[in-house]
Every structure is written in structure tokens, then in C-alpha cells.
GROMACS .gro file of C-alpha atoms in nm:
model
  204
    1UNK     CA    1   8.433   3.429   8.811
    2UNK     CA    2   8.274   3.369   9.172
    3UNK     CA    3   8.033   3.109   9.022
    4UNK     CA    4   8.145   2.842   9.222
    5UNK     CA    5   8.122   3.099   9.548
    6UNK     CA    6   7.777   3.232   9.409
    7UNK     CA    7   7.922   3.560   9.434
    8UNK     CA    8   7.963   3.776   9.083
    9UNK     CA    9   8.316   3.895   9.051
   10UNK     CA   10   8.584   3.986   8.824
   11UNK     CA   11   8.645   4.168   8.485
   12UNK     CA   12   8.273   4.183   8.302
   13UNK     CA   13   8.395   4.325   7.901
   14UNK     CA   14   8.104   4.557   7.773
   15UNK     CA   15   8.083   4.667   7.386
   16UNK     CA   16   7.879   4.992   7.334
   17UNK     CA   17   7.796   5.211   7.097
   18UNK     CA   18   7.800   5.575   7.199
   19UNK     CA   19   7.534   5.712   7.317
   20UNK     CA   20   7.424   5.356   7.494
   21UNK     CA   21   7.760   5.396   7.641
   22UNK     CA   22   7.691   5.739   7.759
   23UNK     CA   23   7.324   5.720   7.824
   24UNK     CA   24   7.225   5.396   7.977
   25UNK     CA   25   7.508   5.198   8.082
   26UNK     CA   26   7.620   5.478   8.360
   27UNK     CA   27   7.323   5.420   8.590
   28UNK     CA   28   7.295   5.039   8.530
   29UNK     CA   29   7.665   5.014   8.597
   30UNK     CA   30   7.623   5.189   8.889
   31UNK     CA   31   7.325   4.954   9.021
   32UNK     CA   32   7.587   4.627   8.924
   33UNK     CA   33   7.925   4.777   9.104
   34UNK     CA   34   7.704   4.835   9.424
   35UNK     CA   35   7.507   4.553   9.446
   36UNK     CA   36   7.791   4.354   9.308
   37UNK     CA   37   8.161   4.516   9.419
   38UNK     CA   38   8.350   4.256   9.334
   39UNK     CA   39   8.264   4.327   8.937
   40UNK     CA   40   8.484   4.496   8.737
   41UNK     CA   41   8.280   4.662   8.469
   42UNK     CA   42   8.532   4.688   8.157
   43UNK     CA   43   8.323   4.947   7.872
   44UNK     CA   44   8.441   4.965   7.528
   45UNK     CA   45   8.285   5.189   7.246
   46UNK     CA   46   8.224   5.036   6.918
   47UNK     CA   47   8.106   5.185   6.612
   48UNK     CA   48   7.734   5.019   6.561
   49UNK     CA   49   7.798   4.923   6.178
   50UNK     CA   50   7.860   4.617   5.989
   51UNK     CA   51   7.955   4.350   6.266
   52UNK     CA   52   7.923   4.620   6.567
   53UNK     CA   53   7.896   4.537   6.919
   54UNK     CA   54   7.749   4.190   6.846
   55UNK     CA   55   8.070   4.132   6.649
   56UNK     CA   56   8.283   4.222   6.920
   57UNK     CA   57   8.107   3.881   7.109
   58UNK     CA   58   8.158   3.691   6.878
   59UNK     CA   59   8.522   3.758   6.831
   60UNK     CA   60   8.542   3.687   7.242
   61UNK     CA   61   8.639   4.023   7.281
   62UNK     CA   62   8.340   4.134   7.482
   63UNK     CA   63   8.096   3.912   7.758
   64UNK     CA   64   7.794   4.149   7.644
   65UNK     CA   65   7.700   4.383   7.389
   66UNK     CA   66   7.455   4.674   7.374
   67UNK     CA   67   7.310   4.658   7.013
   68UNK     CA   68   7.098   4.829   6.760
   69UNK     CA   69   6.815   4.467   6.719
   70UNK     CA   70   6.549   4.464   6.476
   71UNK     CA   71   6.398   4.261   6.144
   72UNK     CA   72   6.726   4.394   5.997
   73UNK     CA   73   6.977   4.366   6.218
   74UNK     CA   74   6.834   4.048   6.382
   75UNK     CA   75   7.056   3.904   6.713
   76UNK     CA   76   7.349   3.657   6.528
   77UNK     CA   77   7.242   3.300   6.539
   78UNK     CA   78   7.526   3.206   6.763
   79UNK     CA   79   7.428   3.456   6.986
   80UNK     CA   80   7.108   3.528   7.252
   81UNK     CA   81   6.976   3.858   7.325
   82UNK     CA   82   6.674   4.065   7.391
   83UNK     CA   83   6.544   4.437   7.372
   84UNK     CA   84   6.595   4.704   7.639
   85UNK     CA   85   6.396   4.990   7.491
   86UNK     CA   86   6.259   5.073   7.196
   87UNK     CA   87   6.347   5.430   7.087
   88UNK     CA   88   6.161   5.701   6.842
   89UNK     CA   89   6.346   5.935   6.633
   90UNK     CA   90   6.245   6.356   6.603
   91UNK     CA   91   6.363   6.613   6.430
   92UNK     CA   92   6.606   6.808   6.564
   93UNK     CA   93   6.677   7.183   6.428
   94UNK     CA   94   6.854   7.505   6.601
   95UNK     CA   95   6.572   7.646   6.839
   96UNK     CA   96   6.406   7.918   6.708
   97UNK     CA   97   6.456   7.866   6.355
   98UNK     CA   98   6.221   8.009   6.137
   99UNK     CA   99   6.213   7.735   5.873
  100UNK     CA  100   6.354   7.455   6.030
  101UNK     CA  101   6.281   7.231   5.704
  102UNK     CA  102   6.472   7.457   5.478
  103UNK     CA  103   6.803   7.333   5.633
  104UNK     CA  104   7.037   7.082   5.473
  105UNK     CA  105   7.014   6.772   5.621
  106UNK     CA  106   7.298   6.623   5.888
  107UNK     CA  107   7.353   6.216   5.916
  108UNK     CA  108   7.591   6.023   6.010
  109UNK     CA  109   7.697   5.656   5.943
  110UNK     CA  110   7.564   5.433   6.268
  111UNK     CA  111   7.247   5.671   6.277
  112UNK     CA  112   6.937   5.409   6.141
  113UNK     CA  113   6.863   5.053   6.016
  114UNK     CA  114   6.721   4.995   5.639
  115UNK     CA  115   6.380   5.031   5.767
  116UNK     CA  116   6.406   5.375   5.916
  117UNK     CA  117   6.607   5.432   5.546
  118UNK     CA  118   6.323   5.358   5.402
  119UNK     CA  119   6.097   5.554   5.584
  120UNK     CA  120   6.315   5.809   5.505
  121UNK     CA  121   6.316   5.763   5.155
  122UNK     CA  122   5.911   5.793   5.184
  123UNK     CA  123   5.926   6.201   5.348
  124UNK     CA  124   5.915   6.414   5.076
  125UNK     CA  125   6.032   6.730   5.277
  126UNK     CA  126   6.348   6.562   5.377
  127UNK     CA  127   6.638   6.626   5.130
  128UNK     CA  128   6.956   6.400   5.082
  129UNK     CA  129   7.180   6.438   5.344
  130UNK     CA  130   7.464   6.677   5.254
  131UNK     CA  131   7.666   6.672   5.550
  132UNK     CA  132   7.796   6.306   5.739
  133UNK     CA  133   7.920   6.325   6.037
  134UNK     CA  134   8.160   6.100   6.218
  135UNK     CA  135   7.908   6.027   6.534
  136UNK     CA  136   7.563   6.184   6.692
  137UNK     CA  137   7.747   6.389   6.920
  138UNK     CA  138   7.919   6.594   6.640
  139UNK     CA  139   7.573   6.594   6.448
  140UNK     CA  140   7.405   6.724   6.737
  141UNK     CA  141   7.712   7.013   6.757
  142UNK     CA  142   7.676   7.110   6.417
  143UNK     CA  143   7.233   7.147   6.471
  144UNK     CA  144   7.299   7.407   6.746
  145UNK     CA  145   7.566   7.614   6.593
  146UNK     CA  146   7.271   7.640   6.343
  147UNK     CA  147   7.452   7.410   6.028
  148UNK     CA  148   7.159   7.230   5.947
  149UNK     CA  149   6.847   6.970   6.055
  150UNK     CA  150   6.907   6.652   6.156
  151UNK     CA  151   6.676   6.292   6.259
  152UNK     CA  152   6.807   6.094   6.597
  153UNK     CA  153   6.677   5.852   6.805
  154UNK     CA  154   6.569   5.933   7.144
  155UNK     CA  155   6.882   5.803   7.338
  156UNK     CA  156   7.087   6.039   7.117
  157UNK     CA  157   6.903   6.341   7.259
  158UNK     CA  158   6.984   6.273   7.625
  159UNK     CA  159   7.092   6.601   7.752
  160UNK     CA  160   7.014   6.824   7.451
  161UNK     CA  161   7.172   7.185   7.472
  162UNK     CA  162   6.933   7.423   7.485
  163UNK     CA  163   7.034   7.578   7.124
  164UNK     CA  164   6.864   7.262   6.997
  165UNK     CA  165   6.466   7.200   6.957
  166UNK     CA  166   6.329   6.853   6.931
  167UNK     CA  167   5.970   6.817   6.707
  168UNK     CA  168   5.800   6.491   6.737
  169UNK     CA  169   5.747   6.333   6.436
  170UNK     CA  170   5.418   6.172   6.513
  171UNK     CA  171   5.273   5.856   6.534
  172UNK     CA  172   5.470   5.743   6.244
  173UNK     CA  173   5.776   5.805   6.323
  174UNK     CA  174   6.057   5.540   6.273
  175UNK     CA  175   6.170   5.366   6.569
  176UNK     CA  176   6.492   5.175   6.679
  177UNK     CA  177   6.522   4.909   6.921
  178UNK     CA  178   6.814   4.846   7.121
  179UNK     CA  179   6.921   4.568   7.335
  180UNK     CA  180   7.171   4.331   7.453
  181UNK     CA  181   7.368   3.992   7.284
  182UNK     CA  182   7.583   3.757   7.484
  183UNK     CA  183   7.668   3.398   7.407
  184UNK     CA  184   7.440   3.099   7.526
  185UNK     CA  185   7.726   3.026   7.787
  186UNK     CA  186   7.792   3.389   7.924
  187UNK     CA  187   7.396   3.428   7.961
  188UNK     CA  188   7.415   3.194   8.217
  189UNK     CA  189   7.684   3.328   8.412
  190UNK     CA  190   7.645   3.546   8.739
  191UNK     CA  191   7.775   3.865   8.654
  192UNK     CA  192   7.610   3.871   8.254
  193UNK     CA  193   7.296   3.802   8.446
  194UNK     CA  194   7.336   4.063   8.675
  195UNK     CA  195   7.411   4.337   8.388
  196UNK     CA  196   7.087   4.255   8.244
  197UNK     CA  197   6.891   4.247   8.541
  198UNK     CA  198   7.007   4.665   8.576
  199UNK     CA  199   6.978   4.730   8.254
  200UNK     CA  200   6.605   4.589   8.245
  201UNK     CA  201   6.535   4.759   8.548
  202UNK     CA  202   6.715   5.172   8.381
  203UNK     CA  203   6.575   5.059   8.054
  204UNK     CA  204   6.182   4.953   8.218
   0.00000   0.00000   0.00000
């Protein structure tokens, strides 16, 4: 909308998973809504499995979608996309434990691609996960009321109580990409462009 002016405007439809939605969309939305007021940023969360956010694109359903990208979740073919950030995971324990390791194990569905399962799979000192949550926030709940450990990627960890501790997992460590998928036709368009301009600019 506001091509033809050369002005951005109207309703842009975001998909999200949660803690993109909560962690880096706020600030580049921000960025858009003043540089851009006539846009109308519309957010919706999506779980990131099976189809996810990219799904929600190609249903029409959404102009953009923030996405878990990879070798095994590569972007749709219909689709074009590119990566924001590329985030580590840690383990994440109640602070002051005195064996952190000794813990059961906390996971939850959207948590990793096959490639961080099968780094998992690889760390003898992690045990089968015993306890699946429905998201990271709950996971992250359930570490600092002292349940159990738990492995999350960095954008997960935004804002960390302080009952938590985060140990690197060295140079490693699985990591997860995440980045954006829009349609060949929406790419071009003003506001889509815009949106990735700010979120190259929080993400950079």
C-alpha cells in the first residue's frame, strides 16, 4: 500500500515465533512505526514446527515471517529469505546449584533443528529429556523454581531471572540461525523492505 505514493503504509502481517516475537521484533517495530507511521505492524505468534512461520506465508496469511533457517529447515522454494542472527545455545540450571548436571533434563517441542538433535545425541552427560514443556518461557519457569536443567538458544535467554545461571557450552556448542521468508513479490514491496532493513540493523 503507498507504492504508487512511495510512501510505506497500511496493515504489514508478521508471523513469529515466541521469543523472536518478544525479543527482536519490539525494537525493530519500533524503528518501522517511526520512520514509517503510516504502517500498521499486525504480529502473530506461531508455533515454529512443521510448516511454522514460513507456512503461515505461504498460506497468504502473513507478508513476512521470522523463522528458525538452516541445512534442515532450508527457506521453502517458493519463498526468499535470509538470516538475521545466528544464535548459540547454553546450559541453563537454577543458580547456585551444586550439581547442575544431575538434574533431569527440560525440552520442549519448537526448541532445536535435527542438527542440534544430533549434537545432542553426541553429549554423554545429557540424559533424555523427562519433562516437555509447552514453550521456552515455561521451560525457563520450571529451571528457576529449581525442576531441572535445560539447553536454549540465546534469544530464549533475553531477560533471564536471576534464579537462573547460564554456562557456555564452548566452542562447540550447537547453534541456530534465524531469519526472515517473504514471497518474491512482497520482497519487493515498500513496507516488507522496510521490516528488513530494522531488523538487519537490531539483529547487526
Amino acid at each position: 500500500a503507498g507504492a504508487g505514493a512511495g510512501v510505506p503504509a497500511g496493515p504489514l502481517r508478521i508471523a513469529a515465533f515466541r521469543s523472536a516475537a518478544l525479543h527482536l521484533l519490539p525494537r525493530a517495530l519500533g524503528r518501522l512505526t517511526e520512520r514509517h507511521p503510516g504502517i500498521v505492524p499486525e504480529v502473530r505468534i506461531v508455533r515454529e514446527v512443521g510448516r511454522g512461520t514460513a507456512g503461515e506465508v505461504l498460506d497468504g496469511r502473513a507478508d513476512l515471517g521470522i523463522a528458525t533457517l538452516g541445512t534442515t529447515s532450508p527457506v521453502p522454494p517458493e519463498l526468499v529469505g535470509g538470516v538475521l542472527v545466528e544464535e548459540g545455545y547454553a546450559l541453563v540450571h537454577p543458580a547456585g546449584h551444586p550439581a547442575p548436571r544431575s538434574l533431569p533434563l527440560i525440552d520442549w517441542t519448537e526448541n532445536c533443528t535435527s542438527y542440534t538433535r544430533d549434537w545432542w545425541a553426541g553429549q554423554e552427560w545429557l540424559p533424555p529429556a523427562t519433562v516437555r514443556a509447552e514453550d521456552d518461557g515455561t521451560v525457563l519457569s520450571m529451571v528457576g523454581t529449581g525442576f531441572g536443567m535445560a539447553v536454549m538458544p540465546e534469544l530464549s535467554l533475553v531477560g533471564a531471572p536471576p534464579s537462573v545461571e547460564i554456562t557456555d557450552l564452548g566452542p562447540d556448542r550447537p547453534t541456530r540461525s534465524v531469519g526472515y521468508v517473504t514471497t518474491p513479490e512482497l520482497a519487493s514491496s515498500l513496507a516488507v523492505r522496510a521490516l528488513i532493513r530494522e531488523l538487519r540493523a537490531i539483529a547487526g
